[in-house]
Amino acid sequence: MPIHHLEGTQRQFKLGVGQFKPFKGHYKRNLEQIGQMMRQSLQEGVDVLALPETATTGYFIEGGVRELAMPATQLLRDLACLYADMEPDRPMDICVGFYEYLDGEYFNSALYATLEPEPEQSHLVHVHQKFFLPTYGVFEEERFVARGRALEVFPTRFGRASILICEDVWHSITSTIVALKGAQVLYVPTASPARGFRAEQIENVEAYRRMLTQIAGEHTIYVAQSSLVGFEGGKGFVGASWIVDPFGKVMAQGPVNQEALLVVSFDLDDVAIARAQLPLLSDLRSVVADLALEFEQLARRKPL
């Protein structure tokens, strides 16, 4: 698949954003595809590989969730062995979406892990369970998975990160919370069916551009979306992943309806520079206590 290089002015770590078409319901074949992305990423010097929502199975598997969901530790083991078989000379971090089985429940999740040359040294850093489950139009997530209950920021080898999956990022409050908690990089795995072809840009692709540039610019964080491509049950995933810098400027856009690996350079010093130039996040932190009171009042208010 084509590789699109976009180098920053300074490089502290390289991010690879992969978009590919999963084989619906075929975990082992999708693991092989992830392995191909890993191999390409190693060749390109990538430090963190970000992959889409439900990359291990495909998105529209409905009742198949119960058969294909797995504990995060099992996926970690499979990824670690896959990576070690490549005989790498350095570790690589990965963020990937999957259906998770945990404590008798099923979730639409994404894990962040560090993969080491020795598989037993690989370790899980964080798992995010999707907070908002779309159940409208073509979406029926609440029928098959439970929703997550936390929006967390976690330390990585490359700064403080957070994960919001697809619908999570459509609600502005979620990115505000993780920014307030200290996120420097926001990973956004998505599986977004294409819709709206009347304008020059596909409607949902343009919607993501607006949202992600606003989030990055307002909260002065890097935002990296990784989106599925291909068709499942007549519904087409568009790809067209966006990568945005903490000044709200687009660094890269993935191709439409094509598998690809985008390679960009991130410099976390730019986060500090952006926050010095536009201290909106600092202003927001100063009123958190008052905002918390407003939310308490909303929680007590009877539905209209």
Coordinates of C-alpha atoms in Angstrom, one line a residue:
M1 CA 0.0 0.0 0.0
P2 CA 1.2 3.6 -0.6
I3 CA 3.2 5.4 2.1
H4 CA 2.6 9.2 2.5
H5 CA 5.4 11.0 4.2
L6 CA 4.9 14.3 6.1
E7 CA 7.9 15.4 8.1
G8 CA 7.6 18.1 10.8
T9 CA 10.2 20.8 11.4
Q10 CA 11.4 18.9 14.5
R11 CA 11.1 15.3 15.3
Q12 CA 10.7 13.7 18.7
F13 CA 8.7 10.7 17.6
K14 CA 7.2 9.3 14.4
L15 CA 3.5 8.4 14.2
G16 CA 2.1 6.0 11.7
V17 CA -1.6 6.1 11.0
G18 CA -2.8 3.0 9.2
Q19 CA -6.1 2.7 7.4
F20 CA -7.1 -0.7 5.9
K21 CA -10.0 -2.9 4.9
P22 CA -10.6 -5.7 7.5
F23 CA -11.9 -9.1 6.6
K24 CA -15.3 -9.2 8.3
G25 CA -15.2 -11.6 11.2
H26 CA -11.8 -13.1 10.3
Y27 CA -9.5 -12.3 13.3
K28 CA -6.4 -14.2 12.0
R29 CA -6.5 -12.7 8.6
N30 CA -6.9 -9.2 10.1
L31 CA -4.0 -9.9 12.4
E32 CA -1.9 -10.7 9.3
Q33 CA -2.9 -7.3 7.9
I34 CA -1.9 -5.6 11.1
G35 CA 1.4 -7.5 10.9
Q36 CA 2.0 -6.0 7.4
M37 CA 1.3 -2.5 8.8
M38 CA 3.8 -3.2 11.6
R39 CA 6.4 -4.3 9.2
Q40 CA 6.0 -1.2 7.0
S41 CA 6.1 0.9 10.1
L42 CA 9.3 -0.6 11.3
Q43 CA 10.9 0.1 7.9
E44 CA 9.7 3.7 8.1
G45 CA 11.0 4.3 11.6
V46 CA 7.6 4.7 13.2
D47 CA 7.5 4.8 17.0
V48 CA 3.7 4.7 17.4
L49 CA 1.3 2.9 15.1
A50 CA -2.4 4.0 15.3
L51 CA -5.0 1.7 13.7
P52 CA -8.8 2.0 13.3
E53 CA -11.8 1.1 15.4
T54 CA -12.6 -2.7 15.4
A55 CA -9.6 -3.3 13.2
T56 CA -9.3 -6.9 14.3
T57 CA -12.8 -8.0 13.2
G58 CA -14.5 -5.4 11.1
Y59 CA -17.3 -3.2 12.6
F60 CA -20.7 -4.6 11.5
I61 CA -20.4 -8.1 13.0
E62 CA -23.5 -7.7 15.2
G63 CA -24.1 -10.9 17.2
G64 CA -20.6 -12.1 16.1
V65 CA -19.3 -9.8 18.9
R66 CA -19.9 -12.6 21.4
E67 CA -17.8 -15.0 19.4
L68 CA -15.0 -12.7 18.4
A69 CA -14.6 -10.4 21.5
M70 CA -11.5 -11.2 23.6
P71 CA -9.7 -10.0 26.7
A72 CA -7.2 -7.2 26.0
T73 CA -4.5 -9.4 27.4
Q74 CA -5.1 -12.0 24.7
L75 CA -4.9 -9.5 22.0
L76 CA -1.7 -8.1 23.5
R77 CA -0.1 -11.6 23.5
D78 CA -1.0 -12.1 19.8
L79 CA 0.3 -8.7 18.8
A80 CA 3.5 -9.3 20.9
C81 CA 4.2 -12.6 19.2
L82 CA 3.5 -11.1 15.8
Y83 CA 5.9 -8.3 16.4
A84 CA 8.6 -10.5 17.8
D85 CA 8.5 -12.7 14.7
M86 CA 9.7 -9.7 12.7
E87 CA 12.9 -9.7 14.8
P88 CA 12.8 -6.0 15.5
D89 CA 15.7 -4.2 17.1
R90 CA 13.5 -1.7 19.1
P91 CA 10.1 -1.4 20.7
M92 CA 7.1 0.1 19.0
D93 CA 3.8 1.3 20.5
I94 CA 0.5 0.5 19.0
C95 CA -3.1 1.7 19.4
V96 CA -5.7 -0.6 17.9
G97 CA -9.5 -1.0 18.1
F98 CA -11.1 -4.4 18.9
Y99 CA -14.2 -5.9 20.5
E100 CA -13.3 -6.7 24.1
Y101 CA -14.6 -9.3 26.6
L102 CA -14.2 -8.2 30.2
D103 CA -15.8 -9.5 33.4
G104 CA -18.8 -11.0 31.5
E105 CA -19.5 -7.9 29.3
Y106 CA -18.6 -6.9 25.8
F107 CA -17.2 -3.5 24.8
N108 CA -16.1 -1.7 21.7
S109 CA -12.6 -0.9 22.9
A110 CA -9.1 0.3 21.8
L111 CA -5.9 -0.7 23.5
Y112 CA -2.6 1.1 23.7
A113 CA 0.4 -1.2 24.2
T114 CA 4.2 -1.2 24.0
L115 CA 5.5 -4.1 21.9
E116 CA 9.1 -5.2 22.6
P117 CA 11.5 -7.4 20.7
E118 CA 11.1 -10.0 23.4
P119 CA 7.3 -10.8 23.5
E120 CA 7.2 -11.4 27.2
Q121 CA 8.4 -7.9 27.8
S122 CA 5.5 -6.3 25.8
H123 CA 3.0 -4.7 28.1
L124 CA -0.5 -3.2 28.0
V125 CA -0.5 0.5 28.8
H126 CA -4.2 1.4 28.6
V127 CA -7.6 0.2 27.3
H128 CA -10.4 2.6 26.5
Q129 CA -14.0 1.4 26.3
K130 CA -16.2 3.4 23.9
F131 CA -18.2 5.9 26.0
F132 CA -20.9 6.9 23.5
L133 CA -22.6 4.0 21.6
P134 CA -24.4 5.1 18.4
T135 CA -27.8 3.4 18.1
Y136 CA -29.5 5.2 15.3
G137 CA -29.6 5.0 11.5
V138 CA -27.3 2.1 10.5
F139 CA -25.8 1.8 14.0
E140 CA -27.0 -0.6 16.6
E141 CA -24.1 -0.7 19.1
E142 CA -26.2 -0.7 22.3
R143 CA -27.7 -4.0 21.2
F144 CA -24.4 -5.8 21.3
V145 CA -22.0 -4.0 23.6
A146 CA -21.9 -2.2 26.9
R147 CA -20.6 1.4 27.1
G148 CA -17.5 2.5 28.9
R149 CA -17.6 4.6 32.0
A150 CA -14.4 6.5 32.0
L151 CA -12.5 9.1 30.0
E152 CA -8.8 8.7 31.0
V153 CA -5.4 10.1 30.2
F154 CA -2.4 7.7 30.5
P155 CA 1.4 8.2 30.3
T156 CA 3.2 6.7 27.3
R157 CA 6.8 6.8 26.1
F158 CA 5.7 9.6 23.9
G159 CA 3.8 11.9 26.2
R160 CA 0.4 11.8 27.9
A161 CA -2.3 10.3 25.6
S162 CA -6.0 9.6 25.5
I163 CA -8.2 7.6 23.2
L164 CA -11.7 8.5 22.1
I165 CA -13.5 6.1 19.7
C166 CA -15.5 7.5 16.8
E167 CA -18.8 8.7 18.3
D168 CA -17.0 9.7 21.5
V169 CA -15.4 12.6 19.7
W170 CA -18.7 13.9 18.2
H171 CA -19.5 15.1 21.7
S172 CA -17.3 18.1 22.5
I173 CA -17.4 17.5 26.3
T174 CA -15.3 14.4 26.0
S175 CA -12.2 16.0 24.3
T176 CA -12.6 18.9 26.8
I177 CA -12.3 16.5 29.7
V178 CA -9.3 14.6 28.4
A179 CA -7.6 17.9 27.6
L180 CA -8.2 19.1 31.1
K181 CA -6.7 15.9 32.4
G182 CA -3.5 16.6 30.6
A183 CA -3.6 14.9 27.2
Q184 CA -1.0 15.9 24.7
V185 CA -2.0 13.4 22.0
L186 CA -5.5 12.3 21.3
Y187 CA -5.9 9.0 19.3
V188 CA -9.3 8.7 17.5
P189 CA -9.9 5.2 16.0
T190 CA -13.0 5.3 13.8
A191 CA -15.2 3.2 11.6
S192 CA -17.3 5.8 9.8
P193 CA -19.5 4.8 6.9
A194 CA -19.4 7.4 4.0
R195 CA -22.4 9.6 3.6
G196 CA -23.2 12.9 1.8
F197 CA -21.6 13.0 -1.6
R198 CA -23.1 16.3 -2.9
A199 CA -20.3 18.6 -1.9
E200 CA -16.7 18.5 -3.0
Q201 CA -15.7 16.8 0.2
I202 CA -17.6 13.7 1.5
E203 CA -20.0 14.9 4.3
N204 CA -18.7 12.8 7.2
V205 CA -15.0 13.4 6.1
E206 CA -15.6 17.1 6.2
A207 CA -17.4 16.8 9.6
Y208 CA -14.3 15.1 11.0
R209 CA -12.1 17.8 9.6
R210 CA -14.2 20.5 11.4
M211 CA -14.3 18.6 14.7
L212 CA -10.7 17.5 14.9
T213 CA -9.2 20.8 13.9
Q214 CA -11.4 22.6 16.4
I215 CA -10.5 20.1 19.2
A216 CA -6.7 20.4 18.4
G217 CA -6.8 24.2 18.1
E218 CA -8.9 24.9 21.1
H219 CA -7.3 22.4 23.4
T220 CA -3.8 22.7 21.9
I221 CA -3.2 18.9 21.5
Y222 CA -2.2 16.6 18.6
V223 CA -5.1 14.7 17.2
A224 CA -4.7 11.5 15.1
Q225 CA -7.7 9.8 13.6
S226 CA -7.3 6.3 12.1
S227 CA -10.2 5.2 10.0
L228 CA -11.4 1.9 8.3
V229 CA -11.8 1.6 4.6
G230 CA -13.8 -0.9 2.5
F231 CA -17.3 -2.3 2.4
E232 CA -19.3 -4.3 5.0
G233 CA -22.8 -5.3 4.2
G234 CA -23.2 -2.6 1.5
K235 CA -21.9 0.2 3.8
G236 CA -18.6 1.8 2.7
F237 CA -16.0 3.0 5.2
V238 CA -14.3 6.0 3.7
G239 CA -10.8 6.2 5.2
A240 CA -9.6 9.7 4.8
S241 CA -8.0 9.8 8.2
W242 CA -7.0 13.3 9.6
I243 CA -3.9 14.2 11.6
V244 CA -3.9 17.7 13.2
D245 CA -1.3 19.6 15.1
P246 CA -1.8 21.5 18.3
F247 CA -2.3 24.8 16.4
G248 CA -5.3 23.3 14.7
K249 CA -3.6 22.9 11.3
V250 CA -4.0 19.7 9.3
M251 CA -0.7 17.8 9.0
A252 CA -2.0 15.0 6.8
Q253 CA -5.2 13.5 5.3
G254 CA -5.4 9.8 4.3
P255 CA -6.7 8.9 0.8
V256 CA -10.3 8.2 0.3
N257 CA -11.3 4.5 -0.1
Q258 CA -7.7 3.4 -0.1
E259 CA -5.5 1.4 2.2
A260 CA -2.5 3.5 3.3
L261 CA 0.1 4.2 6.0
L262 CA 0.5 7.9 6.8
V263 CA 3.8 8.8 8.5
V264 CA 4.1 12.1 10.3
S265 CA 6.6 13.5 12.9
F266 CA 5.3 14.9 16.2
D267 CA 7.2 17.3 18.5
L268 CA 5.6 17.6 21.9
D269 CA 7.4 20.9 22.3
D270 CA 4.8 22.3 19.9
V271 CA 2.1 21.6 22.5
A272 CA 3.8 23.9 25.0
I273 CA 4.3 26.6 22.3
A274 CA 0.7 26.4 21.2
R275 CA -0.5 26.7 24.8
A276 CA 1.6 29.7 25.4
Q277 CA 0.3 31.4 22.3
L278 CA -3.4 30.5 23.0
P279 CA -4.0 29.8 26.7
L280 CA -7.6 28.7 26.4
L281 CA -7.0 25.5 28.2
S282 CA -5.4 27.4 31.1
D283 CA -8.5 29.6 31.2
L284 CA -10.7 26.6 31.3
R285 CA -8.8 25.0 34.1
S286 CA -9.4 28.2 36.2
V287 CA -13.2 27.7 36.1
V288 CA -13.4 24.0 36.5
A289 CA -14.9 24.2 40.0
D290 CA -17.7 26.5 38.8
L291 CA -18.4 24.2 35.8
A292 CA -18.6 21.2 38.2
L293 CA -21.3 23.0 40.1
E294 CA -23.2 23.6 36.9
F295 CA -23.0 19.9 36.0
E296 CA -24.2 19.0 39.5
Q297 CA -27.3 21.1 38.9
L298 CA -27.9 19.5 35.5
A299 CA -27.6 16.0 37.1
R300 CA -30.3 16.9 39.7
R301 CA -32.6 18.5 37.1
K302 CA -35.6 16.5 36.1
P303 CA -35.8 15.6 32.4
L304 CA -37.7 18.1 30.3

